[in-house]
Amino acid sequence: MSETAGITDTDSQPASLEGRCACGGVRFHLTSAPMVVHCCHCRFCQRMSGSAFGFNALIERERVEVSGDLAPVAVDTPSFHPHGQVWHRCPTCQVPLWSEHPLLGPSIALVRIGAMDGARRLKPDLHCFTATRFPWVAIPDDVPAFEGSYDPRDVWSEEVQTRLAAVAG
Protein backbone atom coordinates (compact mmCIF):
# COMPACT_ATOMS: atom_id res chain seq x y z
CA MET A 1 0.00 0.00 0.00
CA SER A 2 1.55 3.25 -1.11
CA GLU A 3 1.22 6.90 -0.12
CA THR A 4 -1.96 7.00 -2.21
CA ALA A 5 -3.51 3.94 -0.63
CA GLY A 6 -7.14 3.41 -1.50
CA ILE A 7 -7.55 6.57 -3.57
CA THR A 8 -8.53 6.33 -7.20
CA ASP A 9 -8.01 9.17 -9.61
CA THR A 10 -10.81 9.62 -12.11
CA ASP A 11 -11.24 12.37 -14.64
CA SER A 12 -7.74 13.61 -13.67
CA GLN A 13 -9.12 14.97 -10.39
CA PRO A 14 -7.66 13.73 -7.10
CA ALA A 15 -10.05 12.29 -4.56
CA SER A 16 -11.12 14.84 -1.97
CA LEU A 17 -9.51 14.47 1.41
CA GLU A 18 -12.15 16.68 3.04
CA GLY A 19 -14.93 15.41 5.27
CA ARG A 20 -17.73 16.60 7.49
CA CYS A 21 -20.59 15.51 9.69
CA ALA A 22 -24.22 15.64 8.54
CA CYS A 23 -24.94 19.11 9.97
CA GLY A 24 -21.62 20.55 8.76
CA GLY A 25 -20.61 21.75 12.22
CA VAL A 26 -17.47 19.61 12.24
CA ARG A 27 -15.29 19.64 9.16
CA PHE A 28 -11.95 17.92 8.71
CA HIS A 29 -9.17 17.56 6.19
CA LEU A 30 -6.62 14.76 5.79
CA THR A 31 -3.22 16.37 5.20
CA SER A 32 -1.95 13.29 3.35
CA ALA A 33 -3.26 10.13 1.81
CA PRO A 34 -4.25 7.46 4.35
CA MET A 35 -1.87 4.62 5.13
CA VAL A 36 -4.47 1.96 4.36
CA VAL A 37 -8.12 1.91 3.37
CA HIS A 38 -9.90 -1.19 4.56
CA CYS A 39 -13.29 -2.74 4.77
CA CYS A 40 -14.04 -4.67 7.96
CA HIS A 41 -16.93 -7.14 7.93
CA CYS A 42 -16.81 -8.06 11.66
CA ARG A 43 -20.07 -8.02 13.62
CA PHE A 44 -18.90 -5.03 15.69
CA CYS A 45 -18.28 -2.90 12.58
CA GLN A 46 -21.61 -4.03 11.15
CA ARG A 47 -23.41 -3.02 14.34
CA MET A 48 -21.58 0.30 14.74
CA SER A 49 -22.06 1.31 11.11
CA GLY A 50 -25.63 0.06 10.93
CA SER A 51 -24.60 -1.48 7.64
CA ALA A 52 -22.78 -4.44 6.11
CA PHE A 53 -19.26 -3.33 7.08
CA GLY A 54 -17.01 -0.62 8.44
CA PHE A 55 -15.17 1.30 5.71
CA ASN A 56 -12.17 3.11 7.17
CA ALA A 57 -9.09 5.09 6.19
CA LEU A 58 -6.24 4.53 8.64
CA ILE A 59 -4.17 7.67 9.07
CA GLU A 60 -2.03 9.32 11.70
CA ARG A 61 -4.31 11.37 13.98
CA GLU A 62 -1.99 14.37 13.61
CA ARG A 63 -2.81 14.34 9.87
CA VAL A 64 -6.53 14.90 10.55
CA GLU A 65 -7.06 18.66 10.78
CA VAL A 66 -10.38 19.73 12.28
CA SER A 67 -12.13 22.92 11.25
CA GLY A 68 -15.67 24.23 11.27
CA ASP A 69 -17.67 25.71 14.12
CA LEU A 70 -17.56 22.61 16.35
CA ALA A 71 -14.97 20.18 17.65
CA PRO A 72 -15.78 16.47 17.74
CA VAL A 73 -16.45 14.84 21.09
CA ALA A 74 -14.78 11.59 22.14
CA VAL A 75 -17.24 8.89 23.16
CA ASP A 76 -16.05 5.75 24.94
CA THR A 77 -17.87 2.87 23.26
CA PRO A 78 -17.98 -0.79 24.31
CA SER A 79 -16.63 -3.26 21.77
CA PHE A 80 -15.40 -6.83 21.67
CA HIS A 81 -12.01 -5.51 22.88
CA PRO A 82 -11.77 -5.30 26.68
CA HIS A 83 -10.91 -1.59 26.59
CA GLY A 84 -13.60 -0.66 24.06
CA GLN A 85 -13.09 1.96 21.39
CA VAL A 86 -13.20 5.75 21.34
CA TRP A 87 -15.44 7.26 18.68
CA HIS A 88 -15.14 10.92 17.69
CA ARG A 89 -18.55 12.34 16.82
CA CYS A 90 -20.14 15.67 16.04
CA PRO A 91 -21.60 17.00 19.31
CA THR A 92 -24.74 18.18 17.49
CA CYS A 93 -25.73 15.54 14.92
CA GLN A 94 -23.73 12.68 16.54
CA VAL A 95 -22.35 11.42 13.20
CA PRO A 96 -19.19 9.33 13.78
CA LEU A 97 -16.18 10.83 11.99
CA TRP A 98 -13.34 8.60 13.17
CA SER A 99 -12.48 6.15 15.89
CA GLU A 100 -9.47 4.86 17.78
CA HIS A 101 -8.89 1.12 17.66
CA PRO A 102 -7.55 -0.27 20.95
CA LEU A 103 -4.80 -2.22 19.17
CA LEU A 104 -3.55 0.88 17.31
CA GLY A 105 -3.98 3.53 20.01
CA PRO A 106 -4.98 7.20 19.90
CA SER A 107 -2.23 8.23 17.47
CA ILE A 108 -4.07 6.45 14.61
CA ALA A 109 -7.49 7.57 13.38
CA LEU A 110 -9.84 5.22 11.56
CA VAL A 111 -11.67 7.82 9.49
CA ARG A 112 -15.14 6.84 8.29
CA ILE A 113 -15.04 6.92 4.51
CA GLY A 114 -18.76 7.78 4.37
CA ALA A 115 -18.01 11.09 6.14
CA MET A 116 -15.61 12.11 3.36
CA ASP A 117 -16.68 14.27 0.45
CA GLY A 118 -14.83 12.08 -2.07
CA ALA A 119 -16.13 8.82 -0.59
CA ARG A 120 -17.08 7.20 -3.89
CA ARG A 121 -13.49 7.54 -5.10
CA LEU A 122 -12.02 5.66 -2.15
CA LYS A 123 -11.75 1.90 -2.45
CA PRO A 124 -10.59 -0.77 -0.02
CA ASP A 125 -7.01 -1.99 -0.13
CA LEU A 126 -8.20 -5.10 1.72
CA HIS A 127 -11.18 -6.77 3.40
CA CYS A 128 -11.04 -8.45 6.82
CA PHE A 129 -13.41 -10.64 8.82
CA THR A 130 -15.03 -11.84 5.61
CA ALA A 131 -16.30 -14.96 7.42
CA THR A 132 -19.12 -12.74 8.75
CA ARG A 133 -19.63 -10.63 5.62
CA PHE A 134 -23.13 -10.32 4.24
CA PRO A 135 -23.50 -12.95 1.48
CA TRP A 136 -24.49 -10.35 -1.13
CA VAL A 137 -21.26 -8.33 -0.67
CA ALA A 138 -18.95 -9.19 -3.55
CA ILE A 139 -15.22 -8.82 -2.99
CA PRO A 140 -13.10 -8.31 -6.11
CA ASP A 141 -10.62 -11.10 -6.81
CA ASP A 142 -7.71 -8.64 -6.97
CA VAL A 143 -8.26 -7.25 -3.44
CA PRO A 144 -6.75 -9.17 -0.51
CA ALA A 145 -9.41 -10.66 1.77
CA PHE A 146 -9.07 -12.40 5.13
CA GLU A 147 -11.67 -14.55 6.90
CA GLY A 148 -10.64 -13.05 10.23
CA SER A 149 -7.97 -10.68 11.36
CA TYR A 150 -4.64 -10.42 9.60
CA ASP A 151 -1.07 -9.63 10.53
CA PRO A 152 -0.32 -6.11 9.25
CA ARG A 153 3.38 -7.00 9.00
CA ASP A 154 2.49 -9.53 6.31
CA VAL A 155 0.13 -7.23 4.39
CA TRP A 156 1.03 -3.57 4.83
CA SER A 157 3.91 -2.15 2.83
CA GLU A 158 7.19 -1.16 4.41
CA GLU A 159 6.19 2.48 3.89
CA VAL A 160 2.97 1.99 5.88
CA GLN A 161 4.80 0.12 8.63
CA THR A 162 7.35 2.94 8.84
CA ARG A 163 4.57 5.53 9.16
CA LEU A 164 2.88 3.42 11.83
CA ALA A 165 6.11 2.92 13.77
CA ALA A 166 6.77 6.67 13.71
CA VAL A 167 3.64 7.34 15.79
CA ALA A 168 3.51 4.17 17.88
CA GLY A 169 3.86 4.70 21.60
PDB file of C-alpha atoms in Angstrom:
ATOM      1  CA  MET A   1       0.000   0.000   0.000  1.00  0.00           C
ATOM      2  CA  SER A   2       1.546   3.251  -1.106  1.00  0.00           C
ATOM      3  CA  GLU A   3       1.223   6.904  -0.120  1.00  0.00           C
ATOM      4  CA  THR A   4      -1.957   6.996  -2.214  1.00  0.00           C
ATOM      5  CA  ALA A   5      -3.510   3.938  -0.633  1.00  0.00           C
ATOM      6  CA  GLY A   6      -7.139   3.405  -1.496  1.00  0.00           C
ATOM      7  CA  ILE A   7      -7.546   6.570  -3.570  1.00  0.00           C
ATOM      8  CA  THR A   8      -8.529   6.329  -7.195  1.00  0.00           C
ATOM      9  CA  ASP A   9      -8.011   9.166  -9.606  1.00  0.00           C
ATOM     10  CA  THR A  10     -10.809   9.616 -12.111  1.00  0.00           C
ATOM     11  CA  ASP A  11     -11.236  12.374 -14.645  1.00  0.00           C
ATOM     12  CA  SER A  12      -7.741  13.608 -13.667  1.00  0.00           C
ATOM     13  CA  GLN A  13      -9.119  14.965 -10.386  1.00  0.00           C
ATOM     14  CA  PRO A  14      -7.663  13.725  -7.102  1.00  0.00           C
ATOM     15  CA  ALA A  15     -10.053  12.290  -4.561  1.00  0.00           C
ATOM     16  CA  SER A  16     -11.117  14.837  -1.969  1.00  0.00           C
ATOM     17  CA  LEU A  17      -9.508  14.470   1.409  1.00  0.00           C
ATOM     18  CA  GLU A  18     -12.148  16.675   3.038  1.00  0.00           C
ATOM     19  CA  GLY A  19     -14.927  15.409   5.266  1.00  0.00           C
ATOM     20  CA  ARG A  20     -17.731  16.603   7.494  1.00  0.00           C
ATOM     21  CA  CYS A  21     -20.588  15.513   9.694  1.00  0.00           C
ATOM     22  CA  ALA A  22     -24.218  15.637   8.545  1.00  0.00           C
ATOM     23  CA  CYS A  23     -24.935  19.106   9.968  1.00  0.00           C
ATOM     24  CA  GLY A  24     -21.618  20.551   8.762  1.00  0.00           C
ATOM     25  CA  GLY A  25     -20.612  21.751  12.224  1.00  0.00           C
ATOM     26  CA  VAL A  26     -17.468  19.613  12.236  1.00  0.00           C
ATOM     27  CA  ARG A  27     -15.289  19.643   9.161  1.00  0.00           C
ATOM     28  CA  PHE A  28     -11.948  17.922   8.715  1.00  0.00           C
ATOM     29  CA  HIS A  29      -9.165  17.560   6.192  1.00  0.00           C
ATOM     30  CA  LEU A  30      -6.617  14.763   5.790  1.00  0.00           C
ATOM     31  CA  THR A  31      -3.218  16.365   5.199  1.00  0.00           C
ATOM     32  CA  SER A  32      -1.945  13.291   3.352  1.00  0.00           C
ATOM     33  CA  ALA A  33      -3.257  10.134   1.813  1.00  0.00           C
ATOM     34  CA  PRO A  34      -4.249   7.461   4.346  1.00  0.00           C
ATOM     35  CA  MET A  35      -1.873   4.622   5.134  1.00  0.00           C
ATOM     36  CA  VAL A  36      -4.466   1.962   4.364  1.00  0.00           C
ATOM     37  CA  VAL A  37      -8.122   1.912   3.372  1.00  0.00           C
ATOM     38  CA  HIS A  38      -9.896  -1.189   4.558  1.00  0.00           C
ATOM     39  CA  CYS A  39     -13.292  -2.739   4.766  1.00  0.00           C
ATOM     40  CA  CYS A  40     -14.040  -4.669   7.963  1.00  0.00           C
ATOM     41  CA  HIS A  41     -16.930  -7.136   7.932  1.00  0.00           C
ATOM     42  CA  CYS A  42     -16.807  -8.056  11.658  1.00  0.00           C
ATOM     43  CA  ARG A  43     -20.066  -8.017  13.618  1.00  0.00           C
ATOM     44  CA  PHE A  44     -18.897  -5.034  15.688  1.00  0.00           C
ATOM     45  CA  CYS A  45     -18.285  -2.901  12.585  1.00  0.00           C
ATOM     46  CA  GLN A  46     -21.610  -4.027  11.152  1.00  0.00           C
ATOM     47  CA  ARG A  47     -23.412  -3.018  14.344  1.00  0.00           C
ATOM     48  CA  MET A  48     -21.578   0.296  14.740  1.00  0.00           C
ATOM     49  CA  SER A  49     -22.056   1.306  11.106  1.00  0.00           C
ATOM     50  CA  GLY A  50     -25.630   0.059  10.932  1.00  0.00           C
ATOM     51  CA  SER A  51     -24.598  -1.484   7.641  1.00  0.00           C
ATOM     52  CA  ALA A  52     -22.782  -4.442   6.113  1.00  0.00           C
ATOM     53  CA  PHE A  53     -19.255  -3.334   7.075  1.00  0.00           C
ATOM     54  CA  GLY A  54     -17.010  -0.622   8.437  1.00  0.00           C
ATOM     55  CA  PHE A  55     -15.166   1.300   5.708  1.00  0.00           C
ATOM     56  CA  ASN A  56     -12.169   3.115   7.165  1.00  0.00           C
ATOM     57  CA  ALA A  57      -9.091   5.089   6.186  1.00  0.00           C
ATOM     58  CA  LEU A  58      -6.239   4.528   8.637  1.00  0.00           C
ATOM     59  CA  ILE A  59      -4.171   7.674   9.071  1.00  0.00           C
ATOM     60  CA  GLU A  60      -2.029   9.325  11.696  1.00  0.00           C
ATOM     61  CA  ARG A  61      -4.306  11.372  13.980  1.00  0.00           C
ATOM     62  CA  GLU A  62      -1.989  14.368  13.614  1.00  0.00           C
ATOM     63  CA  ARG A  63      -2.809  14.335   9.873  1.00  0.00           C
ATOM     64  CA  VAL A  64      -6.526  14.901  10.549  1.00  0.00           C
ATOM     65  CA  GLU A  65      -7.060  18.660  10.781  1.00  0.00           C
ATOM     66  CA  VAL A  66     -10.377  19.727  12.279  1.00  0.00           C
ATOM     67  CA  SER A  67     -12.134  22.918  11.247  1.00  0.00           C
ATOM     68  CA  GLY A  68     -15.668  24.225  11.273  1.00  0.00           C
ATOM     69  CA  ASP A  69     -17.666  25.707  14.122  1.00  0.00           C
ATOM     70  CA  LEU A  70     -17.560  22.615  16.345  1.00  0.00           C
ATOM     71  CA  ALA A  71     -14.975  20.175  17.653  1.00  0.00           C
ATOM     72  CA  PRO A  72     -15.783  16.468  17.739  1.00  0.00           C
ATOM     73  CA  VAL A  73     -16.452  14.840  21.090  1.00  0.00           C
ATOM     74  CA  ALA A  74     -14.779  11.592  22.145  1.00  0.00           C
ATOM     75  CA  VAL A  75     -17.243   8.893  23.161  1.00  0.00           C
ATOM     76  CA  ASP A  76     -16.049   5.745  24.940  1.00  0.00           C
ATOM     77  CA  THR A  77     -17.870   2.873  23.261  1.00  0.00           C
ATOM     78  CA  PRO A  78     -17.985  -0.794  24.314  1.00  0.00           C
ATOM     79  CA  SER A  79     -16.626  -3.257  21.772  1.00  0.00           C
ATOM     80  CA  PHE A  80     -15.404  -6.830  21.675  1.00  0.00           C
ATOM     81  CA  HIS A  81     -12.009  -5.514  22.882  1.00  0.00           C
ATOM     82  CA  PRO A  82     -11.766  -5.301  26.679  1.00  0.00           C
ATOM     83  CA  HIS A  83     -10.907  -1.586  26.595  1.00  0.00           C
ATOM     84  CA  GLY A  84     -13.595  -0.662  24.064  1.00  0.00           C
ATOM     85  CA  GLN A  85     -13.086   1.962  21.388  1.00  0.00           C
ATOM     86  CA  VAL A  86     -13.199   5.747  21.343  1.00  0.00           C
ATOM     87  CA  TRP A  87     -15.444   7.265  18.675  1.00  0.00           C
ATOM     88  CA  HIS A  88     -15.137  10.918  17.690  1.00  0.00           C
ATOM     89  CA  ARG A  89     -18.553  12.344  16.820  1.00  0.00           C
ATOM     90  CA  CYS A  90     -20.137  15.669  16.036  1.00  0.00           C
ATOM     91  CA  PRO A  91     -21.604  17.000  19.312  1.00  0.00           C
ATOM     92  CA  THR A  92     -24.743  18.178  17.487  1.00  0.00           C
ATOM     93  CA  CYS A  93     -25.726  15.539  14.918  1.00  0.00           C
ATOM     94  CA  GLN A  94     -23.729  12.678  16.538  1.00  0.00           C
ATOM     95  CA  VAL A  95     -22.349  11.425  13.201  1.00  0.00           C
ATOM     96  CA  PRO A  96     -19.191   9.328  13.779  1.00  0.00           C
ATOM     97  CA  LEU A  97     -16.176  10.830  11.995  1.00  0.00           C
ATOM     98  CA  TRP A  98     -13.339   8.595  13.168  1.00  0.00           C
ATOM     99  CA  SER A  99     -12.477   6.155  15.887  1.00  0.00           C
ATOM    100  CA  GLU A 100      -9.467   4.859  17.776  1.00  0.00           C
ATOM    101  CA  HIS A 101      -8.889   1.115  17.658  1.00  0.00           C
ATOM    102  CA  PRO A 102      -7.548  -0.268  20.954  1.00  0.00           C
ATOM    103  CA  LEU A 103      -4.796  -2.215  19.170  1.00  0.00           C
ATOM    104  CA  LEU A 104      -3.555   0.885  17.305  1.00  0.00           C
ATOM    105  CA  GLY A 105      -3.982   3.533  20.007  1.00  0.00           C
ATOM    106  CA  PRO A 106      -4.981   7.201  19.903  1.00  0.00           C
ATOM    107  CA  SER A 107      -2.234   8.230  17.474  1.00  0.00           C
ATOM    108  CA  ILE A 108      -4.072   6.447  14.607  1.00  0.00           C
ATOM    109  CA  ALA A 109      -7.486   7.571  13.382  1.00  0.00           C
ATOM    110  CA  LEU A 110      -9.844   5.221  11.558  1.00  0.00           C
ATOM    111  CA  VAL A 111     -11.669   7.820   9.492  1.00  0.00           C
ATOM    112  CA  ARG A 112     -15.139   6.844   8.286  1.00  0.00           C
ATOM    113  CA  ILE A 113     -15.041   6.918   4.511  1.00  0.00           C
ATOM    114  CA  GLY A 114     -18.756   7.783   4.371  1.00  0.00           C
ATOM    115  CA  ALA A 115     -18.006  11.085   6.140  1.00  0.00           C
ATOM    116  CA  MET A 116     -15.614  12.105   3.360  1.00  0.00           C
ATOM    117  CA  ASP A 117     -16.677  14.272   0.447  1.00  0.00           C
ATOM    118  CA  GLY A 118     -14.827  12.079  -2.068  1.00  0.00           C
ATOM    119  CA  ALA A 119     -16.130   8.824  -0.588  1.00  0.00           C
ATOM    120  CA  ARG A 120     -17.078   7.201  -3.886  1.00  0.00           C
ATOM    121  CA  ARG A 121     -13.492   7.537  -5.096  1.00  0.00           C
ATOM    122  CA  LEU A 122     -12.024   5.660  -2.150  1.00  0.00           C
ATOM    123  CA  LYS A 123     -11.753   1.902  -2.449  1.00  0.00           C
ATOM    124  CA  PRO A 124     -10.591  -0.765  -0.023  1.00  0.00           C
ATOM    125  CA  ASP A 125      -7.010  -1.988  -0.131  1.00  0.00           C
ATOM    126  CA  LEU A 126      -8.203  -5.096   1.723  1.00  0.00           C
ATOM    127  CA  HIS A 127     -11.175  -6.773   3.401  1.00  0.00           C
ATOM    128  CA  CYS A 128     -11.040  -8.446   6.816  1.00  0.00           C
ATOM    129  CA  PHE A 129     -13.413 -10.644   8.821  1.00  0.00           C
ATOM    130  CA  THR A 130     -15.033 -11.838   5.611  1.00  0.00           C
ATOM    131  CA  ALA A 131     -16.304 -14.957   7.418  1.00  0.00           C
ATOM    132  CA  THR A 132     -19.115 -12.741   8.753  1.00  0.00           C
ATOM    133  CA  ARG A 133     -19.632 -10.631   5.625  1.00  0.00           C
ATOM    134  CA  PHE A 134     -23.130 -10.323   4.243  1.00  0.00           C
ATOM    135  CA  PRO A 135     -23.501 -12.945   1.485  1.00  0.00           C
ATOM    136  CA  TRP A 136     -24.486 -10.352  -1.134  1.00  0.00           C
ATOM    137  CA  VAL A 137     -21.263  -8.334  -0.666  1.00  0.00           C
ATOM    138  CA  ALA A 138     -18.947  -9.189  -3.549  1.00  0.00           C
ATOM    139  CA  ILE A 139     -15.216  -8.823  -2.989  1.00  0.00           C
ATOM    140  CA  PRO A 140     -13.103  -8.312  -6.115  1.00  0.00           C
ATOM    141  CA  ASP A 141     -10.617 -11.103  -6.810  1.00  0.00           C
ATOM    142  CA  ASP A 142      -7.705  -8.645  -6.967  1.00  0.00           C
ATOM    143  CA  VAL A 143      -8.261  -7.245  -3.439  1.00  0.00           C
ATOM    144  CA  PRO A 144      -6.750  -9.166  -0.508  1.00  0.00           C
ATOM    145  CA  ALA A 145      -9.409 -10.659   1.772  1.00  0.00           C
ATOM    146  CA  PHE A 146      -9.073 -12.401   5.130  1.00  0.00           C
ATOM    147  CA  GLU A 147     -11.674 -14.554   6.899  1.00  0.00           C
ATOM    148  CA  GLY A 148     -10.640 -13.047  10.228  1.00  0.00           C
ATOM    149  CA  SER A 149      -7.967 -10.682  11.364  1.00  0.00           C
ATOM    150  CA  TYR A 150      -4.645 -10.419   9.601  1.00  0.00           C
ATOM    151  CA  ASP A 151      -1.067  -9.633  10.530  1.00  0.00           C
ATOM    152  CA  PRO A 152      -0.316  -6.110   9.250  1.00  0.00           C
ATOM    153  CA  ARG A 153       3.381  -6.997   9.002  1.00  0.00           C
ATOM    154  CA  ASP A 154       2.485  -9.530   6.311  1.00  0.00           C
ATOM    155  CA  VAL A 155       0.128  -7.231   4.389  1.00  0.00           C
ATOM    156  CA  TRP A 156       1.026  -3.569   4.832  1.00  0.00           C
ATOM    157  CA  SER A 157       3.906  -2.152   2.833  1.00  0.00           C
ATOM    158  CA  GLU A 158       7.192  -1.159   4.408  1.00  0.00           C
ATOM    159  CA  GLU A 159       6.191   2.478   3.888  1.00  0.00           C
ATOM    160  CA  VAL A 160       2.970   1.993   5.877  1.00  0.00           C
ATOM    161  CA  GLN A 161       4.798   0.115   8.628  1.00  0.00           C
ATOM    162  CA  THR A 162       7.347   2.944   8.839  1.00  0.00           C
ATOM    163  CA  ARG A 163       4.573   5.527   9.161  1.00  0.00           C
ATOM    164  CA  LEU A 164       2.878   3.422  11.835  1.00  0.00           C
ATOM    165  CA  ALA A 165       6.110   2.918  13.774  1.00  0.00           C
ATOM    166  CA  ALA A 166       6.770   6.671  13.711  1.00  0.00           C
ATOM    167  CA  VAL A 167       3.637   7.338  15.786  1.00  0.00           C
ATOM    168  CA  ALA A 168       3.512   4.166  17.879  1.00  0.00           C
ATOM    169  CA  GLY A 169       3.863   4.700  21.604  1.00  0.00           C
TER     170      GLY A 169
END
